[in-house]
Amino acid sequence: MKTNNATEELNQLILVVQQQNENDLRLLKEQFQLTYDSFKPVNILKSVFRNITTTPDIKDNMLSSAIGLSSGIMGKKLITGNSSSPVRNAIGTAVQFAVTNVVSKYTLGVSAIASHLFKSLFNKKKQQKL
């Protein structure tokens, strides 16, 4: 009788191990599908963009760069206007480069100065109207 019980126990253990293997295989397939989907170029770009937008340092750097670049372009436009002179265009490009670098490095200081200038400019206009 002991051999019958031992055989039944062994069969039960085999069934448990088979079910465990089937469960592990299912989990492995699900993880493979998730990994496969995450390596698609669209999902990689989404992940990079999400990381960029959630990291405060990168957001600040991008904002500083954008402000610097736009300031540089405005400075170049102020100097060159619609001129086709190569000398004037070269000077405008140099000014754009310099303004872009300065503004992107010192964004907080430049923004404080700009806001002070705007406030004083608008306050003068209000005082002149009165």
N, CA, C and O of each residue as an XYZ file, in Angstrom:
520
protein
N       0.802     -1.182      0.000
C       0.000      0.000      0.000
C       0.852      1.256      0.000
O       0.450      2.275     -0.560
N       1.992      1.200      0.603
C       2.836      2.369      0.655
C       3.285      2.785     -0.749
O       3.411      3.976     -1.037
N       3.520      1.826     -1.597
C       3.969      2.161     -2.951
C       2.875      2.885     -3.710
O       3.181      3.756     -4.525
N       1.621      2.563     -3.477
C       0.501      3.233     -4.132
C       0.414      4.685     -3.655
O       0.252      5.595     -4.467
N       0.519      4.899     -2.363
C       0.512      6.257     -1.833
C       1.696      7.059     -2.343
O       1.543      8.228     -2.697
N       2.862      6.456     -2.385
C       4.061      7.138     -2.873
C       3.883      7.490     -4.344
O       4.302      8.565     -4.774
N       3.280      6.618     -5.107
C       3.044      6.880     -6.528
C       2.057      8.021     -6.692
O       2.241      8.893     -7.540
N       1.021      8.015     -5.888
C       0.037      9.104     -5.967
C       0.662     10.435     -5.562
O       0.414     11.464     -6.192
N       1.472     10.408     -4.508
C       2.143     11.643     -4.098
C       3.084     12.144     -5.188
O       3.160     13.343     -5.458
N       3.788     11.221     -5.799
C       4.703     11.589     -6.882
C       3.930     12.165     -8.060
O       4.369     13.143     -8.666
N       2.788     11.575     -8.391
C       1.954     12.109     -9.482
C       1.438     13.511     -9.136
O       1.387     14.394     -9.992
N       1.056     13.701     -7.866
C       0.597     15.028     -7.436
C       1.718     16.057     -7.548
O       1.496     17.179     -8.003
N       2.910     15.674     -7.134
C       4.051     16.584     -7.248
C       4.355     16.907     -8.711
O       4.694     18.043     -9.046
N       4.234     15.912     -9.569
C       4.467     16.136    -11.010
C       3.442     17.124    -11.552
O       3.798     18.013    -12.326
N       2.177     16.987    -11.162
C       1.137     17.921    -11.604
C       1.413     19.334    -11.104
O       1.239     20.303    -11.842
N       1.842     19.450     -9.852
C       2.147     20.771     -9.286
C       3.307     21.412    -10.056
O       3.257     22.596    -10.389
N       4.333     20.638    -10.330
C       5.493     21.162    -11.063
C       5.097     21.535    -12.490
O       5.557     22.554    -13.005
N       4.258     20.735    -13.134
C       3.793     21.061    -14.490
C       2.988     22.360    -14.486
O       3.163     23.200    -15.369
N       2.112     22.530    -13.503
C       1.334     23.766    -13.417
C       2.254     24.967    -13.158
O       2.049     26.049    -13.708
N       3.256     24.760    -12.324
C       4.223     25.829    -12.054
C       4.978     26.195    -13.329
O       5.200     27.373    -13.610
N       5.369     25.184    -14.093
C       6.079     25.436    -15.349
C       5.185     26.175    -16.356
O       5.639     27.093    -17.039
N       3.920     25.769    -16.442
C       2.988     26.449    -17.354
C       2.796     27.908    -16.938
O       2.753     28.800    -17.786
N       2.681     28.145    -15.632
C       2.530     29.499    -15.125
C       3.789     30.328    -15.418
O       3.688     31.477    -15.850
N       4.966     29.749    -15.185
C       6.227     30.446    -15.470
C       6.361     30.749    -16.957
O       6.836     31.821    -17.332
N       5.945     29.811    -17.805
C       6.014     30.026    -19.247
C       5.081     31.159    -19.678
O       5.440     31.980    -20.522
N       3.898     31.195    -19.100
C       2.954     32.269    -19.416
C       3.519     33.624    -18.997
O       3.446     34.592    -19.755
N       4.077     33.692    -17.799
C       4.684     34.937    -17.314
C       5.874     35.356    -18.184
O       6.062     36.538    -18.471
N       6.664     34.375    -18.592
C       7.812     34.663    -19.452
C       7.363     35.205    -20.800
O       7.983     36.128    -21.329
N       6.303     34.652    -21.361
C       5.777     35.148    -22.639
C       5.243     36.567    -22.496
O       5.452     37.406    -23.372
N       4.549     36.835    -21.385
C       4.033     38.193    -21.152
C       5.181     39.193    -21.017
O       5.124     40.289    -21.576
N       6.214     38.815    -20.280
C       7.362     39.709    -20.112
C       8.090     39.909    -21.436
O       8.548     41.014    -21.727
N       8.200     38.859    -22.238
C       8.825     38.992    -23.549
C       8.040     39.966    -24.422
O       8.634     40.793    -25.113
N       6.728     39.878    -24.397
C       5.902     40.780    -25.196
C       6.074     42.223    -24.735
O       6.180     43.130    -25.560
N       6.103     42.442    -23.418
C       6.326     43.794    -22.889
C       7.690     44.338    -23.305
O       7.811     45.498    -23.698
N       8.709     43.495    -23.217
C      10.057     43.914    -23.612
C      10.110     44.195    -25.107
O      10.711     45.180    -25.535
N       9.496     43.350    -25.888
C       9.466     43.537    -27.344
C       8.778     44.861    -27.700
O       9.260     45.605    -28.554
N       7.657     45.146    -27.043
C       6.941     46.396    -27.309
C       7.757     47.613    -26.873
O       7.708     48.662    -27.516
N       8.500     47.472    -25.789
C       9.265     48.622    -25.304
C      10.448     48.948    -26.217
O      10.952     50.070    -26.180
N      10.897     48.007    -27.023
C      12.013     48.259    -27.934
C      11.579     48.764    -29.307
O      12.422     48.967    -30.181
N      10.305     48.966    -29.507
C       9.848     49.562    -30.758
C      10.281     51.027    -30.769
O      10.235     51.686    -29.730
N      10.701     51.549    -31.925
C      11.213     52.922    -31.987
C      10.236     53.968    -31.447
O      10.654     54.920    -30.789
N       8.964     53.803    -31.713
C       7.978     54.776    -31.234
C       7.942     54.787    -29.714
O       7.886     55.850    -29.095
N       7.974     53.608    -29.118
C       7.922     53.525    -27.657
C       9.213     54.025    -27.023
O       9.182     54.595    -25.932
N      10.349     53.822    -27.691
C      11.611     54.357    -27.183
C      11.557     55.876    -27.181
O      11.959     56.512    -26.207
N      11.057     56.465    -28.276
C      10.938     57.922    -28.341
C       9.979     58.447    -27.284
O      10.251     59.468    -26.652
N       8.864     57.763    -27.085
C       7.917     58.164    -26.043
C       8.584     58.123    -24.675
O       8.407     59.034    -23.866
N       9.340     57.079    -24.421
C      10.007     56.936    -23.132
C      11.038     58.047    -22.930
O      11.121     58.624    -21.845
N      11.815     58.347    -23.954
C      12.808     59.418    -23.843
C      12.116     60.750    -23.616
O      12.545     61.535    -22.771
N      11.056     61.013    -24.358
C      10.332     62.272    -24.202
C       9.728     62.384    -22.809
O       9.765     63.451    -22.196
N       9.180     61.298    -22.316
C       8.595     61.282    -20.975
C       9.666     61.569    -19.934
O       9.430     62.331    -18.996
N      10.853     60.960    -20.090
C      11.946     61.205    -19.148
C      12.411     62.655    -19.209
O      12.730     63.255    -18.183
N      12.448     63.211    -20.411
C      12.879     64.607    -20.562
C      11.886     65.540    -19.888
O      12.283     66.474    -19.191
N      10.608     65.294    -20.090
C       9.612     66.211    -19.549
C       9.407     66.055    -18.053
O       8.886     66.968    -17.413
N       9.798     64.932    -17.476
C       9.610     64.750    -16.041
C      10.846     65.103    -15.234
O      10.748     65.279    -14.019
N      12.001     65.211    -15.868
C      13.221     65.560    -15.152
C      13.336     67.078    -15.072
O      13.436     67.736    -16.108
N      13.324     67.651    -13.867
C      13.315     69.111    -13.750
C      14.576     69.776    -14.305
O      14.490     70.852    -14.897
N      15.744     69.155    -14.122
C      16.982     69.759    -14.623
C      16.974     69.871    -16.135
O      17.392     70.888    -16.687
N      16.508     68.849    -16.796
C      16.487     68.866    -18.257
C      15.461     69.880    -18.747
O      15.704     70.585    -19.727
N      14.303     69.959    -18.063
C      13.299     70.954    -18.453
C      13.866     72.354    -18.322
O      13.678     73.189    -19.207
N      14.563     72.616    -17.222
C      15.143     73.939    -17.022
C      16.194     74.250    -18.084
O      16.253     75.367    -18.598
N      17.027     73.253    -18.412
C      18.047     73.467    -19.435
C      17.422     73.725    -20.797
O      17.896     74.576    -21.549
N      16.360     72.995    -21.118
C      15.696     73.205    -22.404
C      15.055     74.583    -22.449
O      15.110     75.260    -23.476
N      14.451     75.002    -21.356
C      13.841     76.318    -21.291
C      14.898     77.403    -21.429
O      14.696     78.374    -22.159
N      16.013     77.252    -20.744
C      17.101     78.228    -20.840
C      17.639     78.298    -22.265
O      17.897     79.383    -22.785
N      17.805     77.143    -22.889
C      18.301     77.121    -24.261
C      17.317     77.779    -25.220
O      17.718     78.519    -26.118
N      16.031     77.509    -25.029
C      15.023     78.100    -25.907
C      14.980     79.616    -25.745
O      14.880     80.345    -26.732
N      15.054     80.086    -24.512
C      15.057     81.527    -24.270
C      16.310     82.152    -24.863
O      16.241     83.212    -25.486
N      17.453     81.503    -24.675
C      18.706     82.012    -25.232
C      18.685     82.060    -26.742
O      19.122     83.041    -27.344
N      18.181     81.011    -27.356
C      18.132     80.966    -28.815
C      17.198     82.022    -29.372
O      17.533     82.697    -30.347
N      16.033     82.173    -28.766
C      15.096     83.183    -29.266
C      15.656     84.591    -29.058
O      15.459     85.463    -29.904
N      16.347     84.821    -27.948
C      16.967     86.132    -27.720
C      18.060     86.394    -28.748
O      18.188     87.508    -29.257
N      18.837     85.378    -29.046
C      19.889     85.523    -30.047
C      19.325     85.842    -31.424
O      19.866     86.682    -32.142
N      18.251     85.181    -31.785
C      17.625     85.432    -33.087
C      17.067     86.847    -33.139
O      17.192     87.532    -34.154
N      16.447     87.286    -32.040
C      15.919     88.657    -32.023
C      17.060     89.672    -32.115
O      16.930     90.686    -32.801
N      18.178     89.407    -31.429
C      19.330     90.306    -31.503
C      19.896     90.390    -32.903
O      20.270     91.469    -33.364
N      19.961     89.259    -33.579
C      20.462     89.258    -34.953
C      19.518     90.038    -35.859
O      19.963     90.810    -36.708
N      18.227     89.839    -35.680
C      17.240     90.555    -36.503
C      17.329     92.060    -36.279
O      17.191     92.841    -37.221
N      17.560     92.471    -35.021
C      17.691     93.896    -34.734
C      18.899     94.504    -35.442
O      18.847     95.649    -35.891
N      19.978     93.744    -35.543
C      21.192     94.274    -36.170
C      21.123     94.190    -37.686
O      21.449     95.158    -38.373
N      20.707     93.058    -38.212
C      20.749     92.886    -39.663
C      19.498     93.408    -40.354
O      19.578     93.922    -41.470
N      18.361     93.285    -39.715
C      17.120     93.700    -40.378
C      16.918     92.881    -41.643
O      16.992     91.652    -41.612
N      16.662     93.561    -42.754
C      16.504     92.886    -44.046
C      17.721     93.102    -44.927
O      17.628     93.028    -46.152
N      18.858     93.370    -44.307
C      20.079     93.677    -45.045
C      20.618     92.444    -45.754
O      20.502     91.322    -45.261
N      21.205     92.675    -46.911
C      21.847     91.575    -47.635
C      23.359     91.741    -47.613
O      24.072     91.018    -48.309
N      23.852     92.684    -46.824
C      25.282     92.931    -46.711
C      25.949     91.777    -45.974
O      25.525     91.426    -44.873
N      26.986     91.180    -46.560
C      27.659     90.058    -45.892
C      28.327     90.472    -44.578
O      28.359     89.689    -43.628
N      28.858     91.689    -44.519
C      29.502     92.149    -43.293
C      28.463     92.284    -42.176
O      28.684     91.846    -41.047
N      27.339     92.891    -42.512
C      26.279     93.076    -41.519
C      25.714     91.723    -41.075
O      25.412     91.531    -39.897
N      25.572     90.792    -42.016
C      25.081     89.454    -41.664
C      26.082     88.717    -40.773
O      25.674     88.005    -39.855
N      27.380     88.874    -41.026
C      28.405     88.229    -40.196
C      28.369     88.804    -38.786
O      28.463     88.060    -37.809
N      28.235     90.124    -38.673
C      28.141     90.745    -37.357
C      26.873     90.269    -36.646
O      26.896     89.994    -35.446
N      25.773     90.173    -37.386
C      24.520     89.691    -36.807
C      24.630     88.268    -36.290
O      24.086     87.941    -35.236
N      25.336     87.418    -37.033
C      25.527     86.035    -36.597
C      26.380     85.982    -35.344
O      26.101     85.203    -34.432
N      27.432     86.816    -35.292
C      28.275     86.862    -34.095
C      27.471     87.341    -32.892
O      27.607     86.801    -31.794
N      26.636     88.353    -33.100
C      25.787     88.850    -32.007
C      24.811     87.764    -31.578
O      24.591     87.564    -30.383
N      24.230     87.068    -32.533
C      23.293     85.988    -32.194
C      23.987     84.939    -31.342
O      23.439     84.494    -30.333
N      25.184     84.544    -31.739
C      25.926     83.532    -30.990
C      26.225     84.016    -29.579
O      26.034     83.278    -28.613
N      26.693     85.252    -29.457
C      27.049     85.796    -28.141
C      25.817     85.932    -27.247
O      25.844     85.532    -26.083
N      24.749     86.491    -27.784
C      23.537     86.678    -26.981
C      22.953     85.335    -26.563
O      22.513     85.178    -25.425
N      22.947     84.379    -27.463
C      22.418     83.050    -27.149
C      23.203     82.429    -26.002
O      22.606     81.896    -25.066
N      24.516     82.488    -26.056
C      25.336     81.895    -24.994
C      25.140     82.599    -23.660
O      24.982     81.946    -22.628
N      25.149     83.919    -23.675
C      25.007     84.662    -22.423
C      23.638     84.422    -21.805
O      23.533     84.151    -20.609
N      22.599     84.519    -22.606
C      21.249     84.379    -22.063
C      20.994     82.956    -21.579
O      20.340     82.766    -20.553
N      21.497     81.952    -22.298
C      21.247     80.578    -21.853
C      22.035     80.249    -20.588
O      21.591     79.416    -19.797
N      23.196     80.881    -20.373
C      23.961     80.631    -19.156
C      23.361     81.361    -17.956
O      23.351     80.831    -16.844
N      22.868     82.559    -18.178
C      22.381     83.397    -17.086
C      20.895     83.704    -17.256
O      20.490     84.866    -17.216
N      20.096     82.679    -17.444
C      18.674     82.855    -17.711
C      17.953     83.563    -16.570
O      17.131     84.448    -16.810
N      18.252     83.184    -15.347
C      17.552     83.790    -14.207
C      17.862     85.278    -14.107
O      16.957     86.086    -13.899
N      19.112     85.641    -14.250
C      19.486     87.054    -14.177
C      18.896     87.858    -15.315
O      18.403     88.967    -15.111
N      18.945     87.297    -16.519
C      18.403     87.994    -17.686
C      16.894     88.145    -17.555
O      16.346     89.194    -17.893
N      16.214     87.105    -17.066
C      14.756     87.204    -16.924
C      14.385     88.222    -15.848
O      13.382     88.923    -15.979
N      15.187     88.307    -14.785
C      14.913     89.308    -13.747
C      15.101     90.717    -14.294
O      14.296     91.604    -14.014
N      16.150     90.925    -15.065
C      16.398     92.234    -15.673
C      15.291     92.572    -16.659
O      14.790     93.697    -16.678
N      14.907     91.591    -17.482
C      13.855     91.828    -18.473
C      12.523     92.154    -17.796
O      11.807     93.047    -18.250
N      12.187     91.455    -16.735
C      10.917     91.741    -16.065
C      10.957     93.120    -15.409
O       9.953     93.833    -15.403
N      12.107     93.496    -14.860
C      12.246     94.832    -14.276
C      12.097     95.907    -15.351
O      11.441     96.926    -15.130
N      12.708     95.676    -16.518
C      12.587     96.641    -17.616
C      11.141     96.766    -18.091
O      10.652     97.871    -18.328
N      10.471     95.644    -18.227
C       9.074     95.674    -18.666
C       8.195     96.398    -17.658
O       7.338     97.199    -18.030
N       8.411     96.111    -16.383
C       7.610     96.779    -15.350
C       7.852     98.277    -15.360
O       6.909     99.064    -15.284
N       9.112     98.670    -15.453
C       9.401    100.103    -15.459
C       8.879    100.761    -16.734
O       8.425    101.904    -16.692
N       8.934    100.070    -17.849
C       8.429    100.603    -19.113
C       6.917    100.804    -19.037
O       6.406    101.847    -19.447
N       6.206     99.813    -18.517
C       4.754     99.927    -18.436
C       4.326    100.927    -17.364
O       3.307    101.600    -17.515
N       5.091    101.026    -16.295
C       4.768    102.017    -15.266
C       4.948    103.434    -15.807
O       4.162    104.323    -15.479
N       5.968    103.653    -16.627
C       6.169    104.979    -17.230
C       5.025    105.321    -18.162
O       4.565    106.463    -18.185
N       4.560    104.353    -18.929
C       3.440    104.602    -19.840
C       2.180    104.927    -19.054
O       1.415    105.804    -19.454
N       1.951    104.241    -17.952
C       0.766    104.501    -17.130
C       0.874    105.910    -16.508
O      -0.118    106.635    -16.439
N       2.066    106.284    -16.065
C       2.256    107.588    -15.453
C       2.081    108.703    -16.495
O       1.571    109.778    -16.178
N       2.507    108.440    -17.737
C       2.357    109.446    -18.793
C       0.896    109.637    -19.162
O       0.498    110.747    -19.515
N       0.100    108.604    -19.094
C      -1.326    108.712    -19.415
C      -2.074    109.496    -18.363
O      -3.056    110.171    -18.674
N      -1.629    109.419    -17.126
C      -2.312    110.121    -16.040
C      -2.015    111.561    -16.122
O      -2.494    112.339    -15.297
